[in-house]
CSV table of C-alpha atoms and ligand atoms in Angstrom, one decimal:
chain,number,residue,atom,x,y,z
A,1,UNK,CA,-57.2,-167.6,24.1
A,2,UNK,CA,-60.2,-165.2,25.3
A,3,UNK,CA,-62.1,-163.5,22.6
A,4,UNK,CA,-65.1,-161.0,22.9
A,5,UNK,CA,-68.6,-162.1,21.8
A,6,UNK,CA,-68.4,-159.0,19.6
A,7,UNK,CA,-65.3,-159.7,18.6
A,8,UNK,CA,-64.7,-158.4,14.8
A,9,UNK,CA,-62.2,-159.9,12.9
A,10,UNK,CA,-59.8,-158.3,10.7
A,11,UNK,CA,-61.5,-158.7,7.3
A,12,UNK,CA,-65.0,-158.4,8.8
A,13,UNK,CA,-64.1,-154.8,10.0
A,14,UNK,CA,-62.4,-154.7,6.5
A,15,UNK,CA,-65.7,-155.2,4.6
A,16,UNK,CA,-67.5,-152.8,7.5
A,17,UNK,CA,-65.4,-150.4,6.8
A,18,UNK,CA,-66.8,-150.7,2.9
A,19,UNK,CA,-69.9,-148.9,3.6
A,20,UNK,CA,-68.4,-146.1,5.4
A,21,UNK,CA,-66.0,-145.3,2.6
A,22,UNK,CA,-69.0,-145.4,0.2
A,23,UNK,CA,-70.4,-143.3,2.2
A,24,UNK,CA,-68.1,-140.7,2.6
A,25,UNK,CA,-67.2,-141.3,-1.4
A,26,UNK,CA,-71.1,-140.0,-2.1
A,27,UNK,CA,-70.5,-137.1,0.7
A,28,UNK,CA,-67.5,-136.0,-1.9
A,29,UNK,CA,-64.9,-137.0,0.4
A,30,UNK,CA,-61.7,-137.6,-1.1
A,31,UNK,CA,-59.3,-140.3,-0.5
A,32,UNK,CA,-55.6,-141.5,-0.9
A,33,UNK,CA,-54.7,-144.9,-0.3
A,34,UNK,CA,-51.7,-145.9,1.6
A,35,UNK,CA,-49.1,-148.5,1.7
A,36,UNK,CA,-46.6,-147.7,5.0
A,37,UNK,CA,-46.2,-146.2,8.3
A,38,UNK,CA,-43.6,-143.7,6.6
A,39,UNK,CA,-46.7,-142.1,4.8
A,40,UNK,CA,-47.5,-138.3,6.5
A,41,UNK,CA,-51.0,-139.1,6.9
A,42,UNK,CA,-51.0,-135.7,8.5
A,43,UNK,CA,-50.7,-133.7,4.8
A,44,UNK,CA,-54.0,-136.1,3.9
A,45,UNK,CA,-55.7,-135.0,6.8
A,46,UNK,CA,-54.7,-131.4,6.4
A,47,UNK,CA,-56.2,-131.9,2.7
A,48,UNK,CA,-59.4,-133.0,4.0
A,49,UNK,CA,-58.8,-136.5,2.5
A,50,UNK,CA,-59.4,-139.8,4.4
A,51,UNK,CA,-56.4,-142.4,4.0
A,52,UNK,CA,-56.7,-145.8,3.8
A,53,UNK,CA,-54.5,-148.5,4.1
A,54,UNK,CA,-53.8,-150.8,0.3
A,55,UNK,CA,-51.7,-153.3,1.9
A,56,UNK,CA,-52.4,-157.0,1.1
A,57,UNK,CA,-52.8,-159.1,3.8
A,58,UNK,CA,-54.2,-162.8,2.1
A,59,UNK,CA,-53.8,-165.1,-0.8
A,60,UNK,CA,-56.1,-162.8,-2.4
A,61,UNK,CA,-54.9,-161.1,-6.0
A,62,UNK,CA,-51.3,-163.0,-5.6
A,63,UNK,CA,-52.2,-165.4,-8.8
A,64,UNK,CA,-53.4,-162.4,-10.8
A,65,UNK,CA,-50.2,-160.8,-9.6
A,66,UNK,CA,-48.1,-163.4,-10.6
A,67,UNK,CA,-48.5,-162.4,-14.0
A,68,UNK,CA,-46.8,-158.8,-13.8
A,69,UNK,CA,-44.4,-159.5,-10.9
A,70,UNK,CA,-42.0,-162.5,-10.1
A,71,UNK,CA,-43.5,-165.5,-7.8
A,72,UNK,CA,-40.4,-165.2,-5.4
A,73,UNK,CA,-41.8,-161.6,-4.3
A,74,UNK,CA,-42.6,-160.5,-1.1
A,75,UNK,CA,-47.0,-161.6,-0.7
A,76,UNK,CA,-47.4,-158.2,1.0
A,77,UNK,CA,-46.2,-156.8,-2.4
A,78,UNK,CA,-48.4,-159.1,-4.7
A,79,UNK,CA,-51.4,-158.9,-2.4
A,80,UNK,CA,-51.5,-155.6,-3.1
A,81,UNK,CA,-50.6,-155.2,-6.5
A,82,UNK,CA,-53.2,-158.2,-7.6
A,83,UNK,CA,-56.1,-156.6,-5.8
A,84,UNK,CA,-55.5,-153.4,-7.5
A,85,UNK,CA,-55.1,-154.9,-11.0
A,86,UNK,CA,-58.0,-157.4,-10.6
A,87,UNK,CA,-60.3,-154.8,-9.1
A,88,UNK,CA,-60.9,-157.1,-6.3
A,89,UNK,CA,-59.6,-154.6,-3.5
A,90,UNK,CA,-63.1,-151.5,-3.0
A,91,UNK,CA,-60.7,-149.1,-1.1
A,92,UNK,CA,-57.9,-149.3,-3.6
A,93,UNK,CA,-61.0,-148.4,-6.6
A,94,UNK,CA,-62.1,-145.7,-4.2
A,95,UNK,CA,-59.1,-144.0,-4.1
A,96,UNK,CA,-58.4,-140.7,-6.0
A,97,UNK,CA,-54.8,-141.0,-5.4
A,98,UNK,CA,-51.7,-143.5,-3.8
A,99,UNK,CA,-49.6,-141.9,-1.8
A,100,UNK,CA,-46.2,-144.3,-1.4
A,101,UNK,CA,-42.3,-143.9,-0.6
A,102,UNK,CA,-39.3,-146.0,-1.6
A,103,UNK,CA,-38.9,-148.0,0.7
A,104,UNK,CA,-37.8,-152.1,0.0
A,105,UNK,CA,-37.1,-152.5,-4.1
A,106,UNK,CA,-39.9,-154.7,-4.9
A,107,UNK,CA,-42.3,-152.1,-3.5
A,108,UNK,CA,-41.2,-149.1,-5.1
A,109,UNK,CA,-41.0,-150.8,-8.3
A,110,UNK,CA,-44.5,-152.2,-8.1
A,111,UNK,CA,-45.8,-148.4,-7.7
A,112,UNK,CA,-44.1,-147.9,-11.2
A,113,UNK,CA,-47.2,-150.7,-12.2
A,114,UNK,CA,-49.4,-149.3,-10.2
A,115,UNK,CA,-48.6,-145.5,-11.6
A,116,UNK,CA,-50.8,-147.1,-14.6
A,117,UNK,CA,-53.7,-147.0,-13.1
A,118,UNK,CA,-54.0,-144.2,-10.6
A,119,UNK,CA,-52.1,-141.7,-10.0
A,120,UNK,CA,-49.4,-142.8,-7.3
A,121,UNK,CA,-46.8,-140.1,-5.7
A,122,UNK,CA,-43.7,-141.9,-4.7
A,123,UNK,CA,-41.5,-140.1,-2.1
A,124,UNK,CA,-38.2,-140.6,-2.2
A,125,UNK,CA,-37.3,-141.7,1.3
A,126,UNK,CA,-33.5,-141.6,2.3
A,127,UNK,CA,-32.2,-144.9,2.8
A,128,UNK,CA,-30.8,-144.0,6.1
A,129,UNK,CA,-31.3,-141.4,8.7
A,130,UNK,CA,-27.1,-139.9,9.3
A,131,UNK,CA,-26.2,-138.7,6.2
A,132,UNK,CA,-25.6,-134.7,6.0
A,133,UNK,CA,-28.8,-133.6,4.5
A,134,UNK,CA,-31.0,-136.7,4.7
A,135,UNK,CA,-33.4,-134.8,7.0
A,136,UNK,CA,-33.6,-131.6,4.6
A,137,UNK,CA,-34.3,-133.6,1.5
A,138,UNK,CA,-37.4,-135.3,3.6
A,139,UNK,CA,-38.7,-131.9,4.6
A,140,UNK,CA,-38.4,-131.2,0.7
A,141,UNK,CA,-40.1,-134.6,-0.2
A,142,UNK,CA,-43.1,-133.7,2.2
A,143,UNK,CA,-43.6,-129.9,0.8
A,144,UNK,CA,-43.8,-131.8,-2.5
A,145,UNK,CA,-46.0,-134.4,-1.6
A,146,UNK,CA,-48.0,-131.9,-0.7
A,147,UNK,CA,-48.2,-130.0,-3.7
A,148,UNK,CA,-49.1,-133.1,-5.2
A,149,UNK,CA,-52.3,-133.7,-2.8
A,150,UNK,CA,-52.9,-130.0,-3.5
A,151,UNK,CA,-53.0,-130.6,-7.2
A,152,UNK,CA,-54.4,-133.9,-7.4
A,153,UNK,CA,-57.4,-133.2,-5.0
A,154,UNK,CA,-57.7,-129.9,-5.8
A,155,UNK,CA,-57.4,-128.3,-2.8
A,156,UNK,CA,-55.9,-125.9,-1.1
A,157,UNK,CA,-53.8,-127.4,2.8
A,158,UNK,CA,-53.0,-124.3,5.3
A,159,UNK,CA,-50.4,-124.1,7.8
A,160,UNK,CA,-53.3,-124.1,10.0
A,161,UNK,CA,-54.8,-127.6,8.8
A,162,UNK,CA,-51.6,-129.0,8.9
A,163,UNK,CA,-50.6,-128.1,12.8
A,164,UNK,CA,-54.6,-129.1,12.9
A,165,UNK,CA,-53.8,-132.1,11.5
A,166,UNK,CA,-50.5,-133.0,13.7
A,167,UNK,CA,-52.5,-132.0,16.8
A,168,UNK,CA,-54.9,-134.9,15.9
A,169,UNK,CA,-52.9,-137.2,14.3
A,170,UNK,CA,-50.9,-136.9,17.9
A,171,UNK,CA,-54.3,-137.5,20.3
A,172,UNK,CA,-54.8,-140.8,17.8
A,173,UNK,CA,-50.9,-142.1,18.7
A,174,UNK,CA,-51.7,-141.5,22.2
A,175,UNK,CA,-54.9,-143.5,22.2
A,176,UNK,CA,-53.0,-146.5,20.3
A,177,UNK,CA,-49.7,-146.1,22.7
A,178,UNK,CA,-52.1,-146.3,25.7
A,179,UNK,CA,-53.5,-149.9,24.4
A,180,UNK,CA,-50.4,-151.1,23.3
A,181,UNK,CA,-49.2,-150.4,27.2
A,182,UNK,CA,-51.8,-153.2,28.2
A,183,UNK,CA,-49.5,-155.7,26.5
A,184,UNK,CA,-47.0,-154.6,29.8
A,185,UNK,CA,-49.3,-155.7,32.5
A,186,UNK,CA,-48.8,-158.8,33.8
A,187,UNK,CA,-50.7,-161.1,33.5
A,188,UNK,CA,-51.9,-159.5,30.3
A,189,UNK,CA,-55.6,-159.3,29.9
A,190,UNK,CA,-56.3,-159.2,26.1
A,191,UNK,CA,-54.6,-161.4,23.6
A,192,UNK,CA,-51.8,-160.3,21.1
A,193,UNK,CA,-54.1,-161.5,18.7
A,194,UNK,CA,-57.7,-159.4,19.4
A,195,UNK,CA,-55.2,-156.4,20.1
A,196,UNK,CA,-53.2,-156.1,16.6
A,197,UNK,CA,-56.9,-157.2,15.0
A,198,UNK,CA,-58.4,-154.3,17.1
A,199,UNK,CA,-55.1,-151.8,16.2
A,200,UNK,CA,-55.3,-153.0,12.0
A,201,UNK,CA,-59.5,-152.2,12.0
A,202,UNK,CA,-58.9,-148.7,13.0
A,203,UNK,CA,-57.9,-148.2,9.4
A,204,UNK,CA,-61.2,-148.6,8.1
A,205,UNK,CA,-62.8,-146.0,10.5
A,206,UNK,CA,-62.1,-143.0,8.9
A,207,UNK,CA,-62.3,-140.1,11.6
A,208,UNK,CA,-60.1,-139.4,14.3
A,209,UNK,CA,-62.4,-139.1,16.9
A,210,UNK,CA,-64.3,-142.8,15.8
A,211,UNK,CA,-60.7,-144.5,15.7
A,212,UNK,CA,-60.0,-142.6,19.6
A,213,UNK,CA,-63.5,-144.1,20.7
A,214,UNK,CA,-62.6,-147.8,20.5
A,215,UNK,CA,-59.4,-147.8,21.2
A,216,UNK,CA,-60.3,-145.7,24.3
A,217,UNK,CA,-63.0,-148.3,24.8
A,218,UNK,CA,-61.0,-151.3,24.6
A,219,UNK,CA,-58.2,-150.1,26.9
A,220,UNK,CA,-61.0,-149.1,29.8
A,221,UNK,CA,-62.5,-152.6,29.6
A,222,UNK,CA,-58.8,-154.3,29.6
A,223,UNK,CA,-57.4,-152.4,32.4
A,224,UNK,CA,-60.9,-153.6,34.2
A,225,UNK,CA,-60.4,-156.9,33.3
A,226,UNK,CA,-56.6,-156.7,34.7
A,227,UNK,CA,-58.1,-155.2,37.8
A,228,UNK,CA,-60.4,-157.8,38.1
A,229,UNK,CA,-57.3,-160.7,37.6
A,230,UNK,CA,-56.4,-159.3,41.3
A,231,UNK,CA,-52.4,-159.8,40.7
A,232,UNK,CA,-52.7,-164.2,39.8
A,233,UNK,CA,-50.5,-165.1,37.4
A,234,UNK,CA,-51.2,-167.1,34.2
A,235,UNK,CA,-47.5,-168.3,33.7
A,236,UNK,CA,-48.2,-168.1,30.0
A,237,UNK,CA,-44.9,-167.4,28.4
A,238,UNK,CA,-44.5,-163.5,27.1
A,239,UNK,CA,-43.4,-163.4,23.7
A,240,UNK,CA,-42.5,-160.3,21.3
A,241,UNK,CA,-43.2,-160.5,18.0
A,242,UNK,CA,-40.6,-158.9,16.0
A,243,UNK,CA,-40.2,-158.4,12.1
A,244,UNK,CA,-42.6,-157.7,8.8
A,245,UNK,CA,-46.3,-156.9,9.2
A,246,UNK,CA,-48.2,-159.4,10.4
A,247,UNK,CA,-52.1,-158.7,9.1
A,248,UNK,CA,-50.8,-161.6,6.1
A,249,UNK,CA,-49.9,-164.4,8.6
A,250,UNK,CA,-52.1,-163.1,12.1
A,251,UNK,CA,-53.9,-166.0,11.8
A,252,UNK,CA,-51.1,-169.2,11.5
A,253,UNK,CA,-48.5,-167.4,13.8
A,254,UNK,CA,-50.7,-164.7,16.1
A,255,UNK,CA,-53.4,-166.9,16.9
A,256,UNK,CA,-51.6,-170.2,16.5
A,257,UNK,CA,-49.2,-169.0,19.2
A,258,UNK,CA,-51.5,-168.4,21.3
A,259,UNK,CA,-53.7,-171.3,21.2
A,260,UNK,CA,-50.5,-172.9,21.8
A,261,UNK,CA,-50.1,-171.4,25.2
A,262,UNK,CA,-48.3,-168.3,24.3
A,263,UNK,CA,-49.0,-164.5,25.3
A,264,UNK,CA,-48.3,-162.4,23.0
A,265,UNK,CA,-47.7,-159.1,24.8
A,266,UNK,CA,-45.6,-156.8,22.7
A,267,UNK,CA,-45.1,-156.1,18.8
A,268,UNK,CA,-42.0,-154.7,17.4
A,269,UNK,CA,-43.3,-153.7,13.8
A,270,UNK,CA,-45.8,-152.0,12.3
A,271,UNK,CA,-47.9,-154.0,13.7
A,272,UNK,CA,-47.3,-152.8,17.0
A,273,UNK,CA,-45.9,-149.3,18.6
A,274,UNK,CA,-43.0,-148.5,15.5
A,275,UNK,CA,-44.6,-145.8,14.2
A,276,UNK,CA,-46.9,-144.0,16.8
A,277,UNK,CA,-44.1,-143.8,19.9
A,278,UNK,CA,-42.7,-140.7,18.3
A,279,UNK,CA,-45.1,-138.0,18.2
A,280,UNK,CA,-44.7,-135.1,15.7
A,281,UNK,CA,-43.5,-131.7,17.3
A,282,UNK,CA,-46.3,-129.5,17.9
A,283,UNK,CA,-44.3,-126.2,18.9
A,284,UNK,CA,-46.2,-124.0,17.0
A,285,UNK,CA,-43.0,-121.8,16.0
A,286,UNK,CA,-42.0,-125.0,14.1
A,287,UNK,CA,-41.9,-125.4,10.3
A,288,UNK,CA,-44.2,-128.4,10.4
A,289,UNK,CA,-42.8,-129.9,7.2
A,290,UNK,CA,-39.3,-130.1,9.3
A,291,UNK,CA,-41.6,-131.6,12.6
A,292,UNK,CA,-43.0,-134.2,9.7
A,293,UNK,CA,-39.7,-134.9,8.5
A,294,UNK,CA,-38.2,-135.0,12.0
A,295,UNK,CA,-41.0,-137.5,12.9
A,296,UNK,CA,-41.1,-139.8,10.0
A,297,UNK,CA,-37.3,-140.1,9.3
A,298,UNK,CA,-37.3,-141.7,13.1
A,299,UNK,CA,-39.3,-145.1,12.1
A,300,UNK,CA,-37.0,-147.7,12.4
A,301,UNK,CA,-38.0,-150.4,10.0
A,302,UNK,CA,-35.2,-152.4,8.7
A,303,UNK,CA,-35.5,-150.5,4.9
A,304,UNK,CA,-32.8,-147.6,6.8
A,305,UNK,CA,-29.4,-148.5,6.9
A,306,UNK,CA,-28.0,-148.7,9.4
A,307,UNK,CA,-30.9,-149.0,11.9
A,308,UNK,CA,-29.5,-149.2,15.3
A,309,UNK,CA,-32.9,-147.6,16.6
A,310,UNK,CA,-34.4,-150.8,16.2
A,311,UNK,CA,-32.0,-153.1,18.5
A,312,UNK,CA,-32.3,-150.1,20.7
A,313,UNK,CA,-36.1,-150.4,20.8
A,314,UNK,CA,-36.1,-154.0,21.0
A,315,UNK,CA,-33.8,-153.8,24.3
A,316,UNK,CA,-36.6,-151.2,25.6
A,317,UNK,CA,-39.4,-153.9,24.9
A,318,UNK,CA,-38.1,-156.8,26.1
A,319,UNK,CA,-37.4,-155.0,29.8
A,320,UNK,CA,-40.7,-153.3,29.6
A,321,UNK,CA,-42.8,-156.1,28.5
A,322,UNK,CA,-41.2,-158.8,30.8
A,323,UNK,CA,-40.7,-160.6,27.8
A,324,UNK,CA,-39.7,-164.9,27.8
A,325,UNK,CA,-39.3,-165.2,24.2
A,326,UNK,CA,-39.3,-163.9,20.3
A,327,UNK,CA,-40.6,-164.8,17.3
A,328,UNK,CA,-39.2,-163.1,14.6
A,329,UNK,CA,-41.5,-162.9,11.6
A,330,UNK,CA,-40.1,-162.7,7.7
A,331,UNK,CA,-42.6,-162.3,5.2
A,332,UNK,CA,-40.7,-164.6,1.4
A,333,UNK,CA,-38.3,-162.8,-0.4
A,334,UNK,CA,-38.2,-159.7,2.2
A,335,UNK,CA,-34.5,-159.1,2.3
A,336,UNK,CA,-33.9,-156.0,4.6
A,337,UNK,CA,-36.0,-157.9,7.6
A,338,UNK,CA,-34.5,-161.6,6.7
A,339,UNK,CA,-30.4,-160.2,6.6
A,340,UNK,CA,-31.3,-157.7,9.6
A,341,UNK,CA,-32.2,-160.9,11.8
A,342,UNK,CA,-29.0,-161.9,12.0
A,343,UNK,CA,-28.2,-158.8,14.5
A,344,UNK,CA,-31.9,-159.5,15.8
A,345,UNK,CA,-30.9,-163.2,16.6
A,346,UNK,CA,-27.7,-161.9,18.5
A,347,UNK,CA,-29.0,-159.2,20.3
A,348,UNK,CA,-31.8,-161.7,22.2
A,349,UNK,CA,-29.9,-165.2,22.4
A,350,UNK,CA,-26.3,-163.7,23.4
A,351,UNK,CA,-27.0,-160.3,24.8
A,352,UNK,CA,-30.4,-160.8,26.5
A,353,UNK,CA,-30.2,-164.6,26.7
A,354,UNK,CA,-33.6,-164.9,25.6
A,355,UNK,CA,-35.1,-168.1,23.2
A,356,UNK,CA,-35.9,-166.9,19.3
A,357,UNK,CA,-37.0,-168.4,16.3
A,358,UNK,CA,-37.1,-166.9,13.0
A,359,UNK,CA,-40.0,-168.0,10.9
A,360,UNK,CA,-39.9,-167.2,7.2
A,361,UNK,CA,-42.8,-167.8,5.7
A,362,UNK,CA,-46.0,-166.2,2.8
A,363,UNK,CA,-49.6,-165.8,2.9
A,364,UNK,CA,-50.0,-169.2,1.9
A,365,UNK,CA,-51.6,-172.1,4.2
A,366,UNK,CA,-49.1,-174.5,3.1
A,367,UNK,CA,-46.8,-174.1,6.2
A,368,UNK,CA,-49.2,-173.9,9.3
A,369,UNK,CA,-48.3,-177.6,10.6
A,370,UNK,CA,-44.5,-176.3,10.0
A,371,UNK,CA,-45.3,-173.5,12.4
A,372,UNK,CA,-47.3,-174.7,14.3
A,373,UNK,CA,-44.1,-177.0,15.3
A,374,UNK,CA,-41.6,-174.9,15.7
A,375,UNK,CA,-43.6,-172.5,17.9
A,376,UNK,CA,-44.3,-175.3,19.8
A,377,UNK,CA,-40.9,-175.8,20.6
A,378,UNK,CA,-40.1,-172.4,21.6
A,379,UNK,CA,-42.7,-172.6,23.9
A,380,UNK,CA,-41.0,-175.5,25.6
A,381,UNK,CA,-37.7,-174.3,25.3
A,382,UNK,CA,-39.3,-171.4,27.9
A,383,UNK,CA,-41.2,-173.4,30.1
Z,1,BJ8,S1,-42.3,-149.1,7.6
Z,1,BJ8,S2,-42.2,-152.7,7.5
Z,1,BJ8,S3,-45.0,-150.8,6.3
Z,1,BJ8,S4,-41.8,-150.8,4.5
Z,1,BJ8,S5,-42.3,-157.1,4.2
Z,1,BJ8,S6,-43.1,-154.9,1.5
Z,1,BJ8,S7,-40.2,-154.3,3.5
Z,1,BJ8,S8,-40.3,-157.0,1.2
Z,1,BJ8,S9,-43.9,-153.8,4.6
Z,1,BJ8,FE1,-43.2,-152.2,5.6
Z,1,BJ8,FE2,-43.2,-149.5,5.7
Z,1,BJ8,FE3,-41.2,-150.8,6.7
Z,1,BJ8,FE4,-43.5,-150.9,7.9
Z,1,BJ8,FE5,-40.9,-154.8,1.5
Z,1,BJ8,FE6,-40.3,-156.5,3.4
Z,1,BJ8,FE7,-42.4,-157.0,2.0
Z,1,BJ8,FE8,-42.4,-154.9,3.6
């Protein structure tokens, strides 16, 4: 695996990112702290708010959390919570306000803990996308979230921020769409593992036009780089990774994978294209909380039942990606992703008669020689 001199790992841009936010937090910027791609980050925008993202993504916090919350939880769900509670996490003490929806149980309960210590607005997301009315009462839940914002930050958002706001939000999908399309190119020039690092940082630059910048950048000097390849194959296997986020495990399963002799090309989660391949409606005769709703109700993480929109995207992938194999990730104790690879497993073994392996596994370190095996036989089930 290739990596840039400059190369900037995930929590190095994490702590970069540190400085800007203080910066902006002495500039009297306001900011709301995120948890999920479901979250409008348009209404924040439109507030004149920077988001940032809360999720855990290490060890980090999980023992302090392991006091409030039960130890067979989901690490993405105690990472977070323990930073908050320990004080350990800058962005989550910078944050005027959460913003978070009800998505997976343990999540939405841990906002009631976290409702304790800043004021969180939870969104009541429906649990699936065809029931009469389901799209209606998520234009409702984003007109209130954002009379929360307007309360909580004490501001005033316009119809003309807001379509403001979707017109940018909509250049930044484009940027991110046009790097993820590298990952189709074949032999692919960048690894799966500098590209999600790359995609994750952009969450600690906090304006539009800075986040555009490098991920413009990066996808000039990879389509170079491809040009520069002159059509030779690598005959590295392609793999998908499917399933929960991966900023927890990138390193044992990303990068392990790849030192292995994988490529990883393609992400199915929100790691990866989920939530930025829809973009939000800009007809300007639109009500914009409907082209929200319209937008966000779309994401097809495994919380919505049923979520057909996911196999369907997964087909999609696999074509367009030229993919050999899939790893399935499954963060402990996440029950929508873990009983939703069941259909996963089907669709690529017996329909697309591709290998798969399922790896279920926490933030822990406990596991990588585990892994690191049964990667390693994927690997040469493909070759
Ligand atoms: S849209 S994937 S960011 S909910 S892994 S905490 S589901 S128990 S992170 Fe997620 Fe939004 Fe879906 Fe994406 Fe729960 Fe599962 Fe943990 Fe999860």
């Amino acid at each position: 695996m290739h990596l840039p001199e400059n190369f900037e790992t995930y929590s190095e841009a994490r702590k970069n990112g540190f400085i800007r936010m203080y910066d902006l937090k002495k500039q009297g910027k306001k900011v709301v702290g995120v948890f999920c791609s479901y979250t409008p980050n348009e209404l924040i925008m439109a507030a004149g708010a920077v988001s940032v993202g809360l999720c855990g993504s290490s060890e980090e916090g999980i023992a302090e959390a392991e006091t409030h919350l039960p130890k067979n939880l989901c690490p993405l769900i105690k990472s977070s919570y323990g930073l908050a509670i320990s004080d350990k996490c800058p962005y989550f003490y910078f944050s005027d306000a959460v913003l978070a929806e009800t998505t997976c149980d343990g999540k939405k309960k841990m906002y009631e803990l976290l409702n304790k210590i800043k004021p969180v607005h939870v969104m009541q997301l429906p649990p699936g996308r065809e029931a009469e009315g389901a799209l209606e009462f998520w234009r409702q839940e984003m007109i209130r979230t954002k009379d929360f914002l307007e309360k909580t930050l004490e501001v005033k958002i316009t119809e003309e921020s807001l379509r403001q706001a979707i017109r940018d939000r909509n250049r930044q999908r484009r940027a991110m769409l046009r790097l993820y399309e590298i990952g189709a190119l074949n032999p692919c020039p960048i690894s799966g593992y500098e590209l999600s690092t790359l995609v994750e940082a952009t969450g600690f630059m906090f304006t539009t036009e800075d986040i555009i910048q490098a991920l413009d950048e990066k996808t000039e000097e990879q389509l170079a780089a491809f040009a520069n390849l002159k059509g030779k194959k690598d005959g590295r296997p392609r793999i998908l990774v499917t399933g929960c986020p991966v900023s927890g495990v990138r390193e044992k399963i990303i990068k392990q994978a790849e030192e292995l002799g994988a490529s990883i090309v393609a992400f199915d989660s929100c790691s990866g294209p989920r939530a930025q391949k829809e973009l939000v409606d800009e007809d300007p005769n639109k009500d914009p909380y409907l082209a929200l709703a319209e937008k966000y109700l779309r994401i097809n993480c495994s919380v919505m039942s049923p979520n057909q929109e996911r196999f369907e995207a997964i087909r999609e992938m696999v074509e367009e990606y030229q993919i050999d194999g899939v790893i399935e990730v499954v963060l402990q104790a996440c029950h929508t992703f873990a009983i939703e690879a069941h259909h996963v497993k089907n669709l690529i073994t017996e329909e697309l008669g591709l290998p798969y392996v399922r790896l279920e596994t926490d933030y822990s370190n406990t596991d990588t020689g585990q892994l690191n095996t049964r990667i390693g036989a994927l690997l040469e089930i493909i070759n």
